[in-house]
Coordinates of C-alpha atoms in Angstrom, one line a residue:
X22 CA 134.7 119.1 175.6
X23 CA 136.2 118.6 172.2
X24 CA 137.8 121.0 169.8
X25 CA 139.2 121.3 166.2
X26 CA 136.3 119.9 164.1
X27 CA 137.8 118.6 160.9
X28 CA 135.2 117.0 158.7
X29 CA 132.0 115.0 158.5
X30 CA 131.8 111.5 157.3
X31 CA 129.0 109.2 156.4
X32 CA 129.5 105.7 157.6
X33 CA 130.6 103.2 155.0
X34 CA 127.8 100.9 156.3
X35 CA 124.5 101.2 158.1
X36 CA 125.1 98.3 160.5
X37 CA 123.1 98.2 163.7
X38 CA 125.1 99.7 166.6
X39 CA 124.4 99.2 170.3
X40 CA 125.0 101.4 173.3
X41 CA 124.7 99.9 176.8
X42 CA 124.1 101.6 180.1
X43 CA 123.4 100.6 183.7
X44 CA 120.1 100.9 185.5
X45 CA 120.0 103.1 188.7
X46 CA 116.3 103.3 189.6
X47 CA 112.8 102.1 188.6
X48 CA 109.6 103.6 187.2
X49 CA 108.1 100.2 186.7
X50 CA 104.3 99.9 187.1
X51 CA 103.5 96.2 188.0
X52 CA 99.9 96.5 186.9
X53 CA 100.6 97.6 183.3
X54 CA 104.2 96.3 183.0
X55 CA 105.3 99.8 181.8
X56 CA 108.4 101.8 182.7
X57 CA 110.5 104.7 181.3
X58 CA 114.2 104.6 180.6
X59 CA 116.8 107.1 179.6
X60 CA 118.3 105.3 176.6
X61 CA 120.8 107.9 175.3
X62 CA 122.5 110.9 176.9
X63 CA 125.3 112.1 174.6
X64 CA 127.9 110.6 176.9
X65 CA 131.2 109.7 175.1
X66 CA 131.7 105.9 174.9
X67 CA 135.1 104.4 173.9
X68 CA 135.0 102.3 170.7
X69 CA 137.4 100.7 168.4
X70 CA 137.3 99.7 164.7
X71 CA 139.7 98.9 161.9
X72 CA 139.5 102.3 160.3
X73 CA 140.0 104.7 163.3
X74 CA 141.4 102.4 165.9
X75 CA 140.4 103.6 169.4
X76 CA 138.0 106.5 169.4
X77 CA 135.1 108.0 171.4
X78 CA 131.6 107.8 170.1
X79 CA 128.9 110.4 170.9
X80 CA 125.2 110.2 170.1
X81 CA 123.9 113.7 169.5
X82 CA 120.7 114.4 171.4
X83 CA 119.7 117.3 169.2
X84 CA 116.1 117.0 168.0
X85 CA 117.2 117.3 164.4
X86 CA 119.8 114.5 164.8
X87 CA 117.5 111.7 166.0
X88 CA 114.9 109.9 163.8
X89 CA 112.3 109.0 166.4
X90 CA 109.6 107.8 164.0
X91 CA 110.2 104.1 164.7
X92 CA 110.2 104.5 168.5
X93 CA 107.2 106.7 168.5
X94 CA 105.2 104.4 166.1
X95 CA 105.0 101.6 168.6
X96 CA 106.7 99.2 166.2
X97 CA 110.1 99.1 167.9
X98 CA 110.7 96.1 170.1
X99 CA 112.1 95.8 173.6
X100 CA 114.6 92.9 173.3
X101 CA 116.6 90.6 175.5
X102 CA 120.2 91.5 175.0
X103 CA 119.7 92.6 171.4
X104 CA 118.8 89.0 170.3
X105 CA 116.2 88.8 167.5
X106 CA 116.5 85.1 166.5
X107 CA 113.0 84.2 167.7
X108 CA 109.7 85.7 168.9
X109 CA 110.7 84.9 172.5
X110 CA 113.6 87.3 172.3
X111 CA 111.1 90.2 172.2
X112 CA 110.2 90.9 175.8
X113 CA 108.0 93.9 175.2
X114 CA 107.5 97.0 173.0
X115 CA 108.5 100.7 173.0
X116 CA 105.4 102.8 173.2
X117 CA 106.8 106.3 172.9
X118 CA 110.0 108.3 172.9
X119 CA 111.0 111.9 173.4
X120 CA 113.8 114.3 174.3
X121 CA 113.8 115.6 177.9
X122 CA 116.5 117.8 179.4
X123 CA 119.0 116.7 176.9
X124 CA 118.3 113.0 177.2
X125 CA 116.5 110.5 175.0
X126 CA 113.8 108.9 177.0
X127 CA 111.7 105.9 175.9
X128 CA 108.5 104.4 177.4
X129 CA 108.3 100.7 177.3
X130 CA 105.8 97.9 178.2
X131 CA 106.8 94.4 179.2
X132 CA 105.2 91.3 177.8
X133 CA 103.0 89.4 180.3
X134 CA 104.6 86.1 179.3
X135 CA 105.7 83.8 182.1
X136 CA 109.3 83.8 180.9
X137 CA 109.4 87.6 181.2
X138 CA 108.1 87.7 184.8
X139 CA 111.6 87.5 186.4
X140 CA 112.6 90.7 184.6
X141 CA 109.4 92.3 185.9
X142 CA 110.3 91.3 189.4
X143 CA 113.8 92.9 189.1
X144 CA 112.3 96.1 187.7
X145 CA 109.8 96.3 190.6
X146 CA 112.6 95.7 193.1
X147 CA 114.8 98.4 191.5
X148 CA 117.5 95.8 190.6
X149 CA 116.8 95.9 186.9
X150 CA 119.5 95.0 184.2
X151 CA 121.2 97.6 182.1
X152 CA 119.5 99.5 179.3
X153 CA 120.9 99.5 175.8
X154 CA 119.8 101.0 172.5
X155 CA 120.4 99.6 169.1
X156 CA 120.7 102.2 166.3
X157 CA 121.7 102.9 162.7
X158 CA 124.0 105.8 161.8
X159 CA 123.5 107.9 158.7
X160 CA 125.9 110.9 159.2
X161 CA 128.6 111.8 161.7
X162 CA 131.1 114.6 162.6
X163 CA 134.7 113.7 163.3
X164 CA 136.7 115.9 165.7
X165 CA 139.5 115.6 168.2
X166 CA 139.4 116.4 171.9
X167 CA 142.0 118.3 173.9
X168 CA 144.0 115.1 174.3
X169 CA 144.1 114.4 170.6
X170 CA 141.6 111.5 170.8
X171 CA 139.3 111.0 167.8
X172 CA 135.7 111.8 168.6
X173 CA 132.9 110.6 166.3
X174 CA 129.6 112.4 166.9
X175 CA 126.6 110.9 165.2
X176 CA 124.4 113.7 164.0
X177 CA 121.9 111.7 162.1
X178 CA 120.9 108.4 163.6
X179 CA 117.8 106.2 164.2
X180 CA 117.1 104.1 167.3
X181 CA 115.9 100.7 166.1
X182 CA 115.3 98.8 169.3
X183 CA 115.9 99.0 173.1
X184 CA 117.3 96.1 175.0
X185 CA 117.7 95.1 178.6
X186 CA 121.3 93.8 178.9
X187 CA 123.8 92.7 181.5
X188 CA 127.0 94.7 180.6
X189 CA 126.9 98.5 181.0
X190 CA 128.8 101.2 179.1
X191 CA 126.9 104.5 179.3
X192 CA 126.8 105.4 183.0
X193 CA 124.0 107.9 182.6
X194 CA 121.3 105.9 180.8
X195 CA 118.9 104.1 183.2
X196 CA 115.4 103.0 184.0
X197 CA 113.8 106.1 185.4
X198 CA 112.4 106.7 188.9
X199 CA 109.0 108.5 188.5
X200 CA 107.6 108.1 192.0
X201 CA 104.3 110.0 191.7
X202 CA 103.4 112.4 194.6
X203 CA 106.7 111.8 196.4
X204 CA 108.5 115.1 196.3
X205 CA 111.2 113.9 198.7
X206 CA 112.0 111.0 196.4
X207 CA 112.0 113.3 193.3
X208 CA 114.4 115.7 194.9
X209 CA 116.7 112.9 196.0
X210 CA 116.7 111.5 192.5
X211 CA 117.5 114.9 191.1
X212 CA 120.4 115.2 193.5
X213 CA 121.6 111.7 192.6
X214 CA 121.4 112.5 188.9
X215 CA 123.4 115.7 189.3
X216 CA 126.0 113.9 191.4
X217 CA 126.5 111.4 188.6
X218 CA 127.0 114.0 185.8
X219 CA 130.4 114.4 184.2
X220 CA 132.0 117.9 184.7
X221 CA 131.0 119.0 181.2
X222 CA 127.4 117.8 181.4
X223 CA 124.5 120.1 182.3
X224 CA 121.0 119.0 183.1
X225 CA 118.6 121.5 181.5
X226 CA 115.5 122.0 183.8
X227 CA 112.4 123.9 182.7
X228 CA 110.9 126.4 185.1
X229 CA 107.1 126.3 185.5
X230 CA 107.1 130.0 184.4
X231 CA 109.4 129.4 181.4
X232 CA 107.7 129.8 178.0
X233 CA 108.0 127.2 175.2
X234 CA 109.9 129.8 173.1
X235 CA 112.5 130.3 175.9
X236 CA 112.8 126.6 176.4
X237 CA 113.4 126.1 172.7
X238 CA 115.9 128.9 172.7
X239 CA 117.8 127.3 175.6
X240 CA 117.9 123.9 174.0
X241 CA 119.1 125.5 170.7
X242 CA 121.9 127.2 172.7
X243 CA 123.0 124.0 174.3
X244 CA 122.9 122.1 171.0
X245 CA 124.9 124.8 169.2
X246 CA 127.5 124.7 171.9
X247 CA 127.7 120.9 171.8
X248 CA 127.9 120.8 168.0
X249 CA 130.9 123.1 168.1
X250 CA 132.4 121.3 171.2
X251 CA 132.1 124.3 173.5
X252 CA 131.5 123.8 177.2
X253 CA 127.9 124.0 178.5
X254 CA 128.9 126.9 180.7
X255 CA 129.4 128.9 177.5
X256 CA 125.8 128.4 176.6
X257 CA 124.6 129.0 180.2
X258 CA 126.2 132.5 180.3
X259 CA 124.4 133.6 177.1
X260 CA 121.1 132.2 178.2
X261 CA 121.2 134.1 181.5
X262 CA 122.3 137.3 179.7
X263 CA 119.4 137.2 177.3
X264 CA 121.4 136.8 174.1
X265 CA 119.4 136.2 170.9
X266 CA 120.0 133.2 168.8
X267 CA 121.8 135.4 166.2
X268 CA 124.0 136.9 168.9
X269 CA 124.9 133.5 170.3
X270 CA 125.8 132.2 166.8
X271 CA 128.2 135.1 166.4
X272 CA 129.7 134.4 169.8
X273 CA 130.2 130.7 168.9
X274 CA 131.9 131.6 165.7
X275 CA 134.2 134.1 167.6
X276 CA 135.1 131.4 170.1
X277 CA 135.8 128.9 167.4
X278 CA 138.0 131.4 165.5
X279 CA 140.0 132.0 168.7
X280 CA 140.6 128.3 169.1
X281 CA 141.6 127.8 165.5
X282 CA 144.3 130.5 165.7
X283 CA 146.1 129.0 168.6
X284 CA 149.6 127.9 167.9
X285 CA 150.5 124.7 169.7
X286 CA 154.3 124.9 169.8
X287 CA 156.9 125.6 172.5
X288 CA 158.4 129.0 172.6
X289 CA 161.8 129.2 171.0
X290 CA 162.9 131.6 173.7
X291 CA 161.8 129.4 176.5
X292 CA 159.0 131.7 177.5
X293 CA 155.6 130.4 178.5
X294 CA 152.3 131.5 180.0
X295 CA 150.5 134.7 179.2
X296 CA 153.4 136.7 177.7
X297 CA 154.3 137.7 174.2
X298 CA 157.2 135.4 174.4
X299 CA 154.8 132.5 174.1
X300 CA 153.9 131.9 170.4
X301 CA 150.4 130.8 171.3
X302 CA 149.7 133.9 173.3
X303 CA 151.4 136.1 170.7
X304 CA 149.2 134.7 167.9
X305 CA 146.0 135.2 169.9
X306 CA 147.1 138.8 170.7
X307 CA 147.9 139.6 167.1
X308 CA 144.6 138.1 166.0
X309 CA 142.7 140.2 168.5
X310 CA 144.5 143.4 167.3
X311 CA 143.8 142.6 163.7
X312 CA 140.1 141.9 164.4
X313 CA 139.8 145.1 166.4
X314 CA 141.3 147.1 163.6
X315 CA 139.1 145.5 160.9
X316 CA 135.8 146.0 162.9
X317 CA 136.5 149.1 164.8
X318 CA 135.9 147.2 168.0
X319 CA 137.7 147.5 171.4
X320 CA 140.8 145.3 171.8
X321 CA 141.0 143.2 174.9
X322 CA 144.0 142.2 177.0
X323 CA 147.4 142.0 175.2
X324 CA 145.8 142.9 171.9
X325 CA 145.5 146.5 173.2
X326 CA 149.3 146.7 173.5
X327 CA 149.7 145.8 169.8
X328 CA 147.1 148.2 168.3
X329 CA 149.8 150.8 167.5
X330 CA 151.9 148.4 165.4
X331 CA 151.6 148.1 161.7
X332 CA 150.8 144.9 159.8
X333 CA 154.5 144.6 158.9
X334 CA 155.6 145.0 162.5
X335 CA 153.1 142.4 163.7
X336 CA 154.2 140.0 160.9
X337 CA 157.9 140.6 161.9
X338 CA 157.1 139.5 165.5
X339 CA 155.9 136.2 164.2
X340 CA 158.9 135.8 161.9
X341 CA 161.2 136.3 165.0
X342 CA 159.2 133.7 166.9
X343 CA 159.9 131.1 164.3
X344 CA 163.6 131.9 164.2
X345 CA 163.7 134.2 161.1
X346 CA 165.3 137.6 160.9
X347 CA 162.9 140.2 159.4
X348 CA 164.4 142.1 156.4
X349 CA 163.6 145.7 157.3
X350 CA 166.0 147.0 154.6
X351 CA 163.5 146.1 151.9
X352 CA 159.9 146.4 152.9
X353 CA 158.6 144.6 149.8
X354 CA 160.8 141.6 150.6
X355 CA 159.7 141.8 154.2
X356 CA 156.0 141.6 153.0
X357 CA 156.9 138.5 151.0
X358 CA 158.6 137.0 154.1
X359 CA 155.5 137.6 156.2
X360 CA 153.1 136.2 153.6
X361 CA 155.2 133.1 152.8
X362 CA 154.8 129.6 154.1
X363 CA 157.1 128.4 156.9
X364 CA 157.3 125.0 155.3
X365 CA 155.8 122.9 152.6
X366 CA 152.2 123.8 153.6
X367 CA 150.5 126.8 155.2
X368 CA 150.8 126.3 158.9
X369 CA 149.3 127.8 162.0
X370 CA 152.7 129.5 162.6
X371 CA 152.2 131.6 159.4
X372 CA 150.9 135.1 159.4
X373 CA 148.4 134.4 156.5
X374 CA 146.7 131.9 158.8
X375 CA 146.0 134.7 161.3
X376 CA 144.5 136.7 158.4
X377 CA 142.4 133.7 157.5
X378 CA 141.1 133.3 161.1
X379 CA 140.3 137.0 161.4
X380 CA 138.7 137.1 158.0
X381 CA 136.5 134.2 159.0
X382 CA 135.3 136.1 162.0
X383 CA 134.6 139.3 160.1
X384 CA 132.8 137.3 157.3
X385 CA 130.7 135.3 159.6
X386 CA 129.7 138.3 161.8
X387 CA 128.4 140.0 158.7
X388 CA 126.8 136.7 157.5
X389 CA 124.9 136.2 160.8
X390 CA 123.6 139.8 160.8
X391 CA 122.3 139.5 157.2
X392 CA 120.7 136.1 157.5
X393 CA 117.1 135.5 156.4
X394 CA 114.6 134.7 159.2
X395 CA 113.5 131.7 157.2
X396 CA 116.5 129.9 158.5
X397 CA 114.9 130.1 162.0
X398 CA 111.9 128.0 160.9
X399 CA 113.9 125.5 158.8
X400 CA 115.0 122.1 159.8
X401 CA 118.7 121.5 159.2
X402 CA 120.6 118.6 157.8
X403 CA 124.3 118.1 157.2
X404 CA 125.6 116.4 154.1
X405 CA 128.8 114.4 153.5
X406 CA 128.8 115.1 149.7
X407 CA 126.9 116.6 146.9
X408 CA 124.6 113.7 146.1
X409 CA 120.8 114.2 146.2
X410 CA 119.4 114.4 149.7
X411 CA 116.1 112.5 150.1
X412 CA 113.5 113.2 152.8
X413 CA 111.5 110.1 153.3
X414 CA 108.3 110.5 155.3
X415 CA 106.4 107.6 156.7
X416 CA 102.7 107.8 157.7
X417 CA 101.6 107.0 161.2
X418 CA 101.0 103.4 162.0
X419 CA 97.5 102.1 161.2
X420 CA 94.9 101.7 164.0
X421 CA 95.1 98.5 166.1
X422 CA 92.4 96.0 165.4
X423 CA 90.5 94.1 168.1
X424 CA 91.8 90.6 168.2
X425 CA 89.3 87.9 168.8
X426 CA 90.2 84.6 170.6
X427 CA 92.2 82.5 168.3
X428 CA 92.3 85.2 165.6
X429 CA 95.3 86.0 163.5
X430 CA 97.1 89.4 163.9
X431 CA 96.8 91.2 160.6
X432 CA 99.5 93.2 158.9
X433 CA 99.2 97.0 158.7
X434 CA 100.8 99.0 155.8
X435 CA 102.3 102.5 156.1
X436 CA 102.3 105.1 153.3
X437 CA 105.4 107.1 152.4
X438 CA 106.4 110.1 150.4
X439 CA 109.8 111.4 149.3
X440 CA 111.1 115.0 148.6
X441 CA 114.7 115.7 147.6
X442 CA 117.2 118.5 146.9
X443 CA 120.9 118.9 146.3
X444 CA 123.7 121.0 147.7
X445 CA 125.5 123.4 145.4
X446 CA 128.7 125.4 145.8
X447 CA 128.8 129.2 145.7
X448 CA 132.2 131.0 145.8
X449 CA 134.0 134.2 145.1
X450 CA 137.7 135.2 145.3
X451 CA 139.7 138.3 146.2
X452 CA 143.3 139.0 147.1
X453 CA 145.4 141.0 149.5
X454 CA 148.5 142.3 147.9
X455 CA 152.0 142.9 149.3
X456 CA 151.4 146.6 148.6
X457 CA 148.4 146.5 151.0
X458 CA 150.6 144.9 153.7
X459 CA 153.3 147.5 153.2
X460 CA 150.8 150.3 153.3
X461 CA 149.2 148.9 156.4
X462 CA 145.8 148.8 154.6
X463 CA 143.4 146.3 156.2
X464 CA 140.2 148.0 155.2
X465 CA 140.0 146.4 151.8
X466 CA 140.5 143.0 153.3
X467 CA 138.0 143.5 156.1
X468 CA 135.4 145.1 153.7
X469 CA 135.7 142.2 151.2
X470 CA 135.2 139.6 154.0
X471 CA 132.2 141.4 155.3
X472 CA 130.8 141.9 151.9
X473 CA 131.2 138.2 151.1
X474 CA 129.5 137.3 154.4
X475 CA 126.5 139.5 153.5
X476 CA 126.5 138.0 149.9
X477 CA 126.5 134.5 151.3
X478 CA 123.5 135.3 153.5
X479 CA 121.7 137.0 150.6
X480 CA 122.4 133.9 148.4
X481 CA 120.8 131.7 151.0
X482 CA 117.9 134.1 151.3
X483 CA 117.3 134.3 147.6
X484 CA 117.2 130.5 147.3
X485 CA 114.9 130.0 150.2
X486 CA 112.5 132.8 149.1
X487 CA 112.4 131.3 145.6
X488 CA 110.9 128.2 147.1
X489 CA 107.8 130.2 148.0
X490 CA 107.5 132.7 145.1
X491 CA 107.7 130.1 142.3
X492 CA 104.5 129.3 140.4
X493 CA 103.0 132.8 140.9
X494 CA 103.5 132.7 144.6
X495 CA 102.1 129.2 145.1
X496 CA 105.6 127.8 145.7
X497 CA 107.7 125.1 144.0
X498 CA 106.3 121.9 142.8
X499 CA 106.7 119.0 145.2
X500 CA 107.2 115.3 144.3
X501 CA 103.5 114.8 143.5
X502 CA 103.8 117.5 140.8
X503 CA 101.6 120.1 142.6
X504 CA 102.8 123.4 144.1
X505 CA 103.5 123.9 147.8
X506 CA 100.3 125.8 148.3
X507 CA 96.8 125.1 147.0
X508 CA 93.1 125.5 147.8
X509 CA 92.1 122.1 146.6
X510 CA 91.6 119.0 148.7
X511 CA 95.1 117.7 148.0
X512 CA 96.6 120.7 149.8
X513 CA 94.0 122.9 151.6
X514 CA 96.7 125.2 152.9
X515 CA 95.9 128.4 151.0
X516 CA 93.1 130.9 151.6
X517 CA 90.5 131.0 148.9
X518 CA 90.5 134.8 149.1
X519 CA 93.2 137.1 150.5
X520 CA 92.7 139.0 153.7
X521 CA 94.7 141.1 156.1
X522 CA 96.1 139.9 159.4
X523 CA 93.2 139.7 161.7
X524 CA 91.4 137.2 164.0
X525 CA 89.3 135.8 161.2
X526 CA 92.2 135.3 158.8
X527 CA 94.5 133.8 161.3
X528 CA 91.7 131.5 162.7
X529 CA 91.2 130.2 159.2
X530 CA 94.9 129.5 158.8
X531 CA 95.1 127.8 162.2
X532 CA 92.1 125.6 161.4
X533 CA 93.6 124.6 158.1
X534 CA 96.8 123.5 159.8
X535 CA 94.9 121.8 162.6
X536 CA 92.8 119.8 160.0
X537 CA 95.9 118.5 158.2
X538 CA 96.0 114.7 157.8
X539 CA 99.0 112.5 157.6
X540 CA 100.3 111.2 154.3
X541 CA 97.8 108.3 154.7
X542 CA 95.1 110.9 154.2
X543 CA 93.2 109.8 157.3
X544 CA 95.3 110.3 160.5
X545 CA 95.2 113.8 162.1
X546 CA 98.7 115.2 162.8
X547 CA 99.9 117.9 165.2
X548 CA 100.4 120.9 163.0
X549 CA 100.2 123.9 165.3
X550 CA 101.1 127.4 163.9
X551 CA 104.0 128.9 165.7
X552 CA 105.5 131.4 163.2
X553 CA 104.1 134.2 161.2
X554 CA 106.2 135.4 158.2
X555 CA 105.4 138.7 156.5
X556 CA 107.0 141.2 154.2
X557 CA 108.0 144.8 155.2
X558 CA 104.6 146.2 154.2
X559 CA 102.8 144.1 156.9
X560 CA 105.5 144.4 159.7
X561 CA 103.8 147.2 161.6
X562 CA 100.3 145.7 161.2
X563 CA 101.6 142.3 162.4
X564 CA 103.4 143.8 165.4
X565 CA 100.2 145.7 166.4
X566 CA 98.0 142.7 166.1
X567 CA 100.3 140.3 168.0
X568 CA 100.9 142.7 170.8
X569 CA 99.2 141.8 174.1
X570 CA 96.4 144.2 174.7
X571 CA 94.3 144.3 177.9
X572 CA 90.7 144.5 176.9
X573 CA 87.6 145.1 179.2
X574 CA 85.4 143.6 176.5
X575 CA 86.3 139.8 176.3
X576 CA 85.1 139.8 172.7
X577 CA 87.9 142.1 171.7
X578 CA 90.7 140.1 173.4
X579 CA 93.3 139.0 170.8
X580 CA 93.6 135.2 171.1
X581 CA 96.9 135.2 169.1
X582 CA 98.8 137.5 171.4
X583 CA 102.0 135.8 172.4
X584 CA 101.1 132.6 170.4
X585 CA 103.0 133.5 167.2
X586 CA 106.6 134.5 166.6
X587 CA 106.9 137.2 163.9
X588 CA 109.5 137.0 161.2
X589 CA 110.0 139.7 158.5
X590 CA 111.5 138.7 155.2
X591 CA 112.1 141.8 153.0
X592 CA 112.1 139.7 149.8
X593 CA 108.4 139.1 150.2
X594 CA 107.3 142.4 148.4
X595 CA 103.6 141.9 148.4
X596 CA 101.0 141.8 151.2
X597 CA 100.9 138.0 151.5
X598 CA 101.5 136.3 154.8
X599 CA 102.3 132.8 155.8
X600 CA 101.9 130.6 158.9
X601 CA 104.4 127.9 159.8
X602 CA 104.3 125.1 162.3
X603 CA 107.2 124.5 164.7
X604 CA 109.9 122.7 162.6
X605 CA 110.3 120.2 165.4
X606 CA 106.6 119.1 164.7
X607 CA 106.1 119.5 160.9
X608 CA 109.1 121.0 159.1
X609 CA 108.3 122.8 155.9
X610 CA 111.8 124.0 154.9
X611 CA 114.9 121.8 154.8
X612 CA 118.4 123.3 154.6
X613 CA 121.7 121.5 154.4
X614 CA 125.4 122.4 154.7
X615 CA 128.4 120.4 153.7
X616 CA 130.4 118.6 156.4
X617 CA 128.7 120.4 159.3
X618 CA 129.8 123.9 158.3
X619 CA 127.7 126.8 159.5
X620 CA 127.5 129.1 156.6
X621 CA 130.4 130.3 154.4
X622 CA 134.1 129.7 155.1
X623 CA 137.2 131.6 154.1
X624 CA 140.1 129.8 152.5
X625 CA 143.6 131.3 151.8
X626 CA 146.6 130.4 149.8
X627 CA 149.8 132.3 148.7
X628 CA 149.0 134.3 145.6
X629 CA 149.9 133.1 142.2
X630 CA 148.3 135.7 140.0
X631 CA 149.1 138.4 142.5
X632 CA 152.0 139.1 144.8
X633 CA 150.3 138.5 148.2
X634 CA 147.6 136.0 149.2
X635 CA 144.5 135.0 147.5
X636 CA 141.3 134.6 149.6
X637 CA 138.1 132.9 148.6
X638 CA 134.8 132.6 150.3
X639 CA 133.0 129.3 149.8
X640 CA 129.4 128.4 150.7
X641 CA 128.1 124.8 150.2
X642 CA 124.4 125.1 150.7
X643 CA 121.1 123.5 149.6
X644 CA 117.5 123.9 150.5
X645 CA 114.1 122.4 149.6
X646 CA 110.5 121.9 150.8
X647 CA 109.9 118.9 153.1
X648 CA 106.1 118.9 153.7
X649 CA 103.2 121.2 152.7
X650 CA 101.3 120.3 155.9
X651 CA 103.4 122.7 158.0
X652 CA 102.6 125.9 156.2
X653 CA 99.6 128.1 155.3
X654 CA 99.4 130.9 152.7
X655 CA 97.1 133.9 152.7
X656 CA 97.6 136.0 149.5
X657 CA 96.8 139.2 151.4
X658 CA 94.9 142.2 150.2

């Protein structure tokens, strides 16, 4: 578990990195030479370089973090110890890759060459060498764990090759044991796998009765917890309690705000533990009291004891903790004391920092509640700066050609297309005066934070909706100069005539997505409608249609009941409706935030234009269209 995320960096180079791991079992099929291997698990591995010295490296296993196109294309090699100096160094190929239970799994097939047969013998005997993945990094998050160690989590990386090596590093990656029909062996392997997990690792298993939507929800909870360096148990509790994604995001932000407010210094009075003599405990209690007062919520623990105290009294308690005597003779000067820095910079021991932390909680709570549902069907990227973000899409690999005896293997070309967008900064500022502190008035501060949280969500929503309402409702122009939606052969993702939400209209939309071809114009792709987006005028109609109804007459059964997730965006004022594929399959919308931030952030500084503190809300956000093949438009009636 890691805490205190500071910033995101893009690597100064895109060198090929490697990650090694031992082998524990075998899934090797001697007849075909194929086997499966867990090649990455998110386990921290100690590294060292000239910039950061010793640090821990983590490969994020989030679906949006891994570029799997190369592994899935069949073009990635299986190498001997990462050597690539000659053709003999390639001992096989990677045939497929996927994420299973929070692990990156690759399917491989060995070459039938005589010099590779000793490796096949080892794999068959269960004494295979270690597994190692070679990869390139495009974006990372830097944080520190509880011991102060630097942790670099790669959140945008591409596996380039897989190797069988001699020296292990990642203890959880291995050649898999997939003994077919042997339940006892499967159970034993599951027990062995659980026994080898670090304390902060959870194996996510899918129940046979679990729906794909619930599985995606669970995975999203675990990935959000991992991104914010919260323990897996935190996600488990919310999964079991049935929390929605929006509720879990608020819980994550609350937990992060609590961690940010902790004061890591020894008590000047020698007190420790869960008492108000402990500065760390006092700061958390004051923050809890401030948050309860701002939101009207119920205080917990020691915060309840402080609810009757004014802002001046709470600030005076912190002054005393840092060795200052509060000036109660002059309340204006006392307010200045409370809002001042304790040193050259604003520190966690300062009262304004608690206002900042509490303000962030209030702002983000309002932000989460007001978010557009379009974010739920968008694929997220994180940016290190404000330069243009490019989305490069490669077509599927061409079909394999029959090779006659003595014939030469022919090269196969892959098509590509590029879409792009930029991040922009959106911000507003307000202030909290010394008079407000003296008058014990926190309402203006809380209301401003909440209003800015809602404004940030509305800004994102306006930008996302504008992607679809441009060009008279046909959407923004893509790189080829044509709008997102069209009825012609180049798009074929818009109904020729509008209709309501019924079996006929949805069937036409599903067929249009099913018929989509890759960017090579020939290869079918998996574009399955999973989301239905409507405006308020169609909400009731959509709910009625998608509801499961038991019908005696089989011809009247609704085939779409339970197949689509409904989203209502109030900014779509007409009767149009849109289908979207799962963003994990064919993402239509791309969104990006700066340095891994989730939404807006509050910043605070001692006031210059006003006597008090100045607070500003900042949102670094960008969005764009990734691919027209994942969405279908019906103009409605």
